[in-house]
Structure formats: structure tokens, C-alpha cells
């Protein structure tokens, strides 16, 4: 018997799912699906390597508490600091910097809808 696989990670949003999808598309360098348009009730980003897709769905209620699950991202060819600044430039908000004196640790950010995610240290620092 085969175990289930994670097919999709879903993000709720009260704004336009397309707009939130664009933020994550730019951050992760993955395109939105060709049939996604502004004003649609959902938008999706596929992982070209076969990992889970990210689905953005409009819901009526806003976020009221800390996420119970979040993504930890690891920069590939940039430093954590450069990647954090890039994310902020795309519309993320700095929540907390947990960088340790030795460079380890992470930075907690929030996307434009307030969904937290962490930027870890990458190979470049």
C-alpha cells in the first residue's frame, strides 16, 4: 500500500489570489499557471521539480493568529540577508530576526497577506 504524498500547500487570502500568487511566483522563481488571471477565486504555482504546488484561495475571513504551519526557505545562490531584502522589496514584511552571532538562525517574514515564512541561512551565508 502506498502512502499519500503532499500534492498542494494551500494559502488562504482575503485579497486577490492572483496578486498573492505573483508575490510567491517572484520570490520562488516559479510561474503562475497559464490560465490564472486577476480576479480568479484561486491561483496556483507548480513546482517544476515535481514537489507540491502552492495554491492561493480567496476566503472571507482574515488571518487572526500565528500560522500553525509555515514554509522554511533556503537561499540557493544568495545570502540570507540579500534574500530577505529581496523578499521585502517584493512586498514581504519583517516579523523577527533570529540570526545568531555566528550567522546561524533564521529571519521570520510575512507575505502580503500576513502568512509567516522563514528565510534560513543558505550555502552563501
JSON list of C-alpha atoms in Angstrom, two decimals:
[
{"chain": "A", "resi": 1, "resn": "UNK", "atom": "CA", "xyz": [0.00, 0.00, 0.00]},
{"chain": "A", "resi": 2, "resn": "UNK", "atom": "CA", "xyz": [1.36, 3.44, -0.93]},
{"chain": "A", "resi": 3, "resn": "UNK", "atom": "CA", "xyz": [1.31, 6.35, 1.48]},
{"chain": "A", "resi": 4, "resn": "UNK", "atom": "CA", "xyz": [-0.17, 9.67, 0.40]},
{"chain": "A", "resi": 5, "resn": "UNK", "atom": "CA", "xyz": [2.04, 12.43, -0.97]},
{"chain": "A", "resi": 6, "resn": "UNK", "atom": "CA", "xyz": [1.72, 16.16, -0.45]},
{"chain": "A", "resi": 7, "resn": "UNK", "atom": "CA", "xyz": [0.22, 17.45, -3.70]},
{"chain": "A", "resi": 8, "resn": "UNK", "atom": "CA", "xyz": [-0.63, 21.03, -2.74]},
{"chain": "A", "resi": 9, "resn": "UNK", "atom": "CA", "xyz": [0.09, 23.51, 0.04]},
{"chain": "A", "resi": 10, "resn": "UNK", "atom": "CA", "xyz": [-2.84, 25.93, 0.25]},
{"chain": "A", "resi": 11, "resn": "UNK", "atom": "CA", "xyz": [-2.70, 29.56, 1.36]},
{"chain": "A", "resi": 12, "resn": "UNK", "atom": "CA", "xyz": [-5.90, 31.37, 2.33]},
{"chain": "A", "resi": 13, "resn": "UNK", "atom": "CA", "xyz": [-6.16, 35.04, 1.38]},
{"chain": "A", "resi": 14, "resn": "UNK", "atom": "CA", "xyz": [-8.79, 37.77, 1.59]},
{"chain": "A", "resi": 15, "resn": "UNK", "atom": "CA", "xyz": [-7.32, 39.73, -1.32]},
{"chain": "A", "resi": 16, "resn": "UNK", "atom": "CA", "xyz": [-6.85, 38.63, -4.90]},
{"chain": "A", "resi": 17, "resn": "UNK", "atom": "CA", "xyz": [-5.28, 35.15, -5.03]},
{"chain": "A", "resi": 18, "resn": "UNK", "atom": "CA", "xyz": [-3.58, 36.15, -8.26]},
{"chain": "A", "resi": 19, "resn": "UNK", "atom": "CA", "xyz": [-1.75, 39.01, -6.50]},
{"chain": "A", "resi": 20, "resn": "UNK", "atom": "CA", "xyz": [-0.58, 36.76, -3.66]},
{"chain": "A", "resi": 21, "resn": "UNK", "atom": "CA", "xyz": [0.43, 34.16, -6.24]},
{"chain": "A", "resi": 22, "resn": "UNK", "atom": "CA", "xyz": [2.50, 36.80, -8.05]},
{"chain": "A", "resi": 23, "resn": "UNK", "atom": "CA", "xyz": [4.40, 37.57, -4.83]},
{"chain": "A", "resi": 24, "resn": "UNK", "atom": "CA", "xyz": [5.27, 33.88, -4.32]},
{"chain": "A", "resi": 25, "resn": "UNK", "atom": "CA", "xyz": [5.95, 33.41, -8.04]},
{"chain": "A", "resi": 26, "resn": "UNK", "atom": "CA", "xyz": [8.56, 36.18, -7.95]},
{"chain": "A", "resi": 27, "resn": "UNK", "atom": "CA", "xyz": [10.02, 35.04, -4.64]},
{"chain": "A", "resi": 28, "resn": "UNK", "atom": "CA", "xyz": [10.39, 31.41, -5.72]},
{"chain": "A", "resi": 29, "resn": "UNK", "atom": "CA", "xyz": [11.05, 31.98, -9.43]},
{"chain": "A", "resi": 30, "resn": "UNK", "atom": "CA", "xyz": [8.14, 29.74, -10.46]},
{"chain": "A", "resi": 31, "resn": "UNK", "atom": "CA", "xyz": [5.42, 30.90, -12.86]},
{"chain": "A", "resi": 32, "resn": "UNK", "atom": "CA", "xyz": [1.74, 31.06, -12.11]},
{"chain": "A", "resi": 33, "resn": "UNK", "atom": "CA", "xyz": [-0.40, 28.66, -14.14]},
{"chain": "A", "resi": 34, "resn": "UNK", "atom": "CA", "xyz": [-1.16, 29.95, -17.64]},
{"chain": "A", "resi": 35, "resn": "UNK", "atom": "CA", "xyz": [-4.91, 30.06, -17.00]},
{"chain": "A", "resi": 36, "resn": "UNK", "atom": "CA", "xyz": [-4.68, 32.12, -13.77]},
{"chain": "A", "resi": 37, "resn": "UNK", "atom": "CA", "xyz": [-5.96, 35.67, -14.13]},
{"chain": "A", "resi": 38, "resn": "UNK", "atom": "CA", "xyz": [-6.57, 38.63, -11.78]},
{"chain": "A", "resi": 39, "resn": "UNK", "atom": "CA", "xyz": [-9.91, 38.27, -10.02]},
{"chain": "A", "resi": 40, "resn": "UNK", "atom": "CA", "xyz": [-9.97, 34.46, -10.20]},
{"chain": "A", "resi": 41, "resn": "UNK", "atom": "CA", "xyz": [-11.01, 32.75, -6.94]},
{"chain": "A", "resi": 42, "resn": "UNK", "atom": "CA", "xyz": [-7.72, 30.83, -6.88]},
{"chain": "A", "resi": 43, "resn": "UNK", "atom": "CA", "xyz": [-4.23, 30.77, -8.39]},
{"chain": "A", "resi": 44, "resn": "UNK", "atom": "CA", "xyz": [-1.57, 28.05, -8.46]},
{"chain": "A", "resi": 45, "resn": "UNK", "atom": "CA", "xyz": [2.19, 27.75, -8.78]},
{"chain": "A", "resi": 46, "resn": "UNK", "atom": "CA", "xyz": [3.50, 24.35, -9.86]},
{"chain": "A", "resi": 47, "resn": "UNK", "atom": "CA", "xyz": [6.90, 23.03, -8.77]},
{"chain": "A", "resi": 48, "resn": "UNK", "atom": "CA", "xyz": [8.78, 22.09, -11.95]},
{"chain": "A", "resi": 49, "resn": "UNK", "atom": "CA", "xyz": [10.79, 19.52, -9.99]},
{"chain": "A", "resi": 50, "resn": "UNK", "atom": "CA", "xyz": [7.60, 17.67, -9.02]},
{"chain": "A", "resi": 51, "resn": "UNK", "atom": "CA", "xyz": [7.20, 18.90, -5.45]},
{"chain": "A", "resi": 52, "resn": "UNK", "atom": "CA", "xyz": [3.94, 20.23, -4.02]},
{"chain": "A", "resi": 53, "resn": "UNK", "atom": "CA", "xyz": [2.14, 23.04, -5.82]},
{"chain": "A", "resi": 54, "resn": "UNK", "atom": "CA", "xyz": [1.26, 26.25, -3.96]},
{"chain": "A", "resi": 55, "resn": "UNK", "atom": "CA", "xyz": [-2.43, 27.09, -4.18]},
{"chain": "A", "resi": 56, "resn": "UNK", "atom": "CA", "xyz": [-3.82, 30.51, -3.24]},
{"chain": "A", "resi": 57, "resn": "UNK", "atom": "CA", "xyz": [-7.55, 30.59, -2.45]},
{"chain": "A", "resi": 58, "resn": "UNK", "atom": "CA", "xyz": [-9.80, 33.53, -1.58]},
{"chain": "A", "resi": 59, "resn": "UNK", "atom": "CA", "xyz": [-11.63, 33.14, 1.75]},
{"chain": "A", "resi": 60, "resn": "UNK", "atom": "CA", "xyz": [-14.00, 35.57, 3.51]},
{"chain": "A", "resi": 61, "resn": "UNK", "atom": "CA", "xyz": [-12.25, 35.67, 6.90]},
{"chain": "A", "resi": 62, "resn": "UNK", "atom": "CA", "xyz": [-8.93, 37.34, 7.63]},
{"chain": "A", "resi": 63, "resn": "UNK", "atom": "CA", "xyz": [-5.95, 35.84, 9.42]},
{"chain": "A", "resi": 64, "resn": "UNK", "atom": "CA", "xyz": [-6.34, 36.19, 13.21]},
{"chain": "A", "resi": 65, "resn": "UNK", "atom": "CA", "xyz": [-3.43, 34.27, 14.76]},
{"chain": "A", "resi": 66, "resn": "UNK", "atom": "CA", "xyz": [0.06, 32.96, 14.14]},
{"chain": "A", "resi": 67, "resn": "UNK", "atom": "CA", "xyz": [0.38, 30.31, 11.44]},
{"chain": "A", "resi": 68, "resn": "UNK", "atom": "CA", "xyz": [0.30, 26.74, 12.72]},
{"chain": "A", "resi": 69, "resn": "UNK", "atom": "CA", "xyz": [2.40, 25.68, 9.72]},
{"chain": "A", "resi": 70, "resn": "UNK", "atom": "CA", "xyz": [4.84, 27.68, 7.62]},
{"chain": "A", "resi": 71, "resn": "UNK", "atom": "CA", "xyz": [7.48, 27.34, 4.93]},
{"chain": "A", "resi": 72, "resn": "UNK", "atom": "CA", "xyz": [11.21, 27.48, 5.68]},
{"chain": "A", "resi": 73, "resn": "UNK", "atom": "CA", "xyz": [13.08, 28.74, 2.62]},
{"chain": "A", "resi": 74, "resn": "UNK", "atom": "CA", "xyz": [16.80, 28.32, 2.00]},
{"chain": "A", "resi": 75, "resn": "UNK", "atom": "CA", "xyz": [18.57, 30.68, -0.42]},
{"chain": "A", "resi": 76, "resn": "UNK", "atom": "CA", "xyz": [20.43, 28.90, -3.21]},
{"chain": "A", "resi": 77, "resn": "UNK", "atom": "CA", "xyz": [22.89, 31.42, -4.65]},
{"chain": "A", "resi": 78, "resn": "UNK", "atom": "CA", "xyz": [22.35, 34.50, -2.48]},
{"chain": "A", "resi": 79, "resn": "UNK", "atom": "CA", "xyz": [22.96, 35.22, 1.16]},
{"chain": "A", "resi": 80, "resn": "UNK", "atom": "CA", "xyz": [20.08, 35.17, 3.62]},
{"chain": "A", "resi": 81, "resn": "UNK", "atom": "CA", "xyz": [20.41, 38.94, 4.02]},
{"chain": "A", "resi": 82, "resn": "UNK", "atom": "CA", "xyz": [20.15, 39.55, 0.28]},
{"chain": "A", "resi": 83, "resn": "UNK", "atom": "CA", "xyz": [17.18, 37.18, 0.01]},
{"chain": "A", "resi": 84, "resn": "UNK", "atom": "CA", "xyz": [15.42, 38.86, 2.96]},
{"chain": "A", "resi": 85, "resn": "UNK", "atom": "CA", "xyz": [15.87, 42.29, 1.35]},
{"chain": "A", "resi": 86, "resn": "UNK", "atom": "CA", "xyz": [14.60, 40.92, -1.98]},
{"chain": "A", "resi": 87, "resn": "UNK", "atom": "CA", "xyz": [11.52, 39.45, -0.26]},
{"chain": "A", "resi": 88, "resn": "UNK", "atom": "CA", "xyz": [10.83, 42.78, 1.47]},
{"chain": "A", "resi": 89, "resn": "UNK", "atom": "CA", "xyz": [11.20, 44.55, -1.88]},
{"chain": "A", "resi": 90, "resn": "UNK", "atom": "CA", "xyz": [8.56, 42.20, -3.31]},
{"chain": "A", "resi": 91, "resn": "UNK", "atom": "CA", "xyz": [6.11, 43.06, -0.51]},
{"chain": "A", "resi": 92, "resn": "UNK", "atom": "CA", "xyz": [7.06, 40.88, 2.46]},
{"chain": "A", "resi": 93, "resn": "UNK", "atom": "CA", "xyz": [7.19, 42.31, 5.97]},
{"chain": "A", "resi": 94, "resn": "UNK", "atom": "CA", "xyz": [9.93, 41.60, 8.53]},
{"chain": "A", "resi": 95, "resn": "UNK", "atom": "CA", "xyz": [8.44, 39.89, 11.59]},
{"chain": "A", "resi": 96, "resn": "UNK", "atom": "CA", "xyz": [11.56, 38.93, 13.59]},
{"chain": "A", "resi": 97, "resn": "UNK", "atom": "CA", "xyz": [15.27, 38.41, 13.01]},
{"chain": "A", "resi": 98, "resn": "UNK", "atom": "CA", "xyz": [16.55, 35.29, 14.80]},
{"chain": "A", "resi": 99, "resn": "UNK", "atom": "CA", "xyz": [20.06, 35.47, 13.32]},
{"chain": "A", "resi": 100, "resn": "UNK", "atom": "CA", "xyz": [22.65, 34.36, 15.86]},
{"chain": "A", "resi": 101, "resn": "UNK", "atom": "CA", "xyz": [26.07, 35.99, 16.31]},
{"chain": "A", "resi": 102, "resn": "UNK", "atom": "CA", "xyz": [27.69, 33.03, 14.49]},
{"chain": "A", "resi": 103, "resn": "UNK", "atom": "CA", "xyz": [25.39, 33.59, 11.44]},
{"chain": "A", "resi": 104, "resn": "UNK", "atom": "CA", "xyz": [23.13, 30.61, 12.09]},
{"chain": "A", "resi": 105, "resn": "UNK", "atom": "CA", "xyz": [19.41, 31.08, 12.71]},
{"chain": "A", "resi": 106, "resn": "UNK", "atom": "CA", "xyz": [16.63, 32.45, 10.54]},
{"chain": "A", "resi": 107, "resn": "UNK", "atom": "CA", "xyz": [14.56, 35.51, 9.73]},
{"chain": "A", "resi": 108, "resn": "UNK", "atom": "CA", "xyz": [10.77, 35.38, 10.03]},
{"chain": "A", "resi": 109, "resn": "UNK", "atom": "CA", "xyz": [8.87, 37.29, 7.35]},
{"chain": "A", "resi": 110, "resn": "UNK", "atom": "CA", "xyz": [5.21, 37.64, 6.40]},
{"chain": "A", "resi": 111, "resn": "UNK", "atom": "CA", "xyz": [3.84, 37.67, 2.86]},
{"chain": "A", "resi": 112, "resn": "UNK", "atom": "CA", "xyz": [1.43, 40.46, 1.79]},
{"chain": "A", "resi": 113, "resn": "UNK", "atom": "CA", "xyz": [-1.50, 38.54, 3.37]},
{"chain": "A", "resi": 114, "resn": "UNK", "atom": "CA", "xyz": [0.35, 38.04, 6.68]},
{"chain": "A", "resi": 115, "resn": "UNK", "atom": "CA", "xyz": [1.30, 34.38, 6.20]},
{"chain": "A", "resi": 116, "resn": "UNK", "atom": "CA", "xyz": [4.60, 33.85, 8.01]},
{"chain": "A", "resi": 117, "resn": "UNK", "atom": "CA", "xyz": [7.59, 32.11, 6.44]},
{"chain": "A", "resi": 118, "resn": "UNK", "atom": "CA", "xyz": [11.22, 31.80, 7.45]},
{"chain": "A", "resi": 119, "resn": "UNK", "atom": "CA", "xyz": [14.38, 32.52, 5.50]},
{"chain": "A", "resi": 120, "resn": "UNK", "atom": "CA", "xyz": [17.17, 30.27, 6.65]},
{"chain": "A", "resi": 121, "resn": "UNK", "atom": "CA", "xyz": [20.86, 30.59, 6.01]},
{"chain": "A", "resi": 122, "resn": "UNK", "atom": "CA", "xyz": [21.98, 29.26, 2.64]},
{"chain": "A", "resi": 123, "resn": "UNK", "atom": "CA", "xyz": [25.30, 27.99, 1.30]},
{"chain": "A", "resi": 124, "resn": "UNK", "atom": "CA", "xyz": [26.35, 31.59, 0.51]},
{"chain": "A", "resi": 125, "resn": "UNK", "atom": "CA", "xyz": [25.70, 32.66, 4.10]}
]
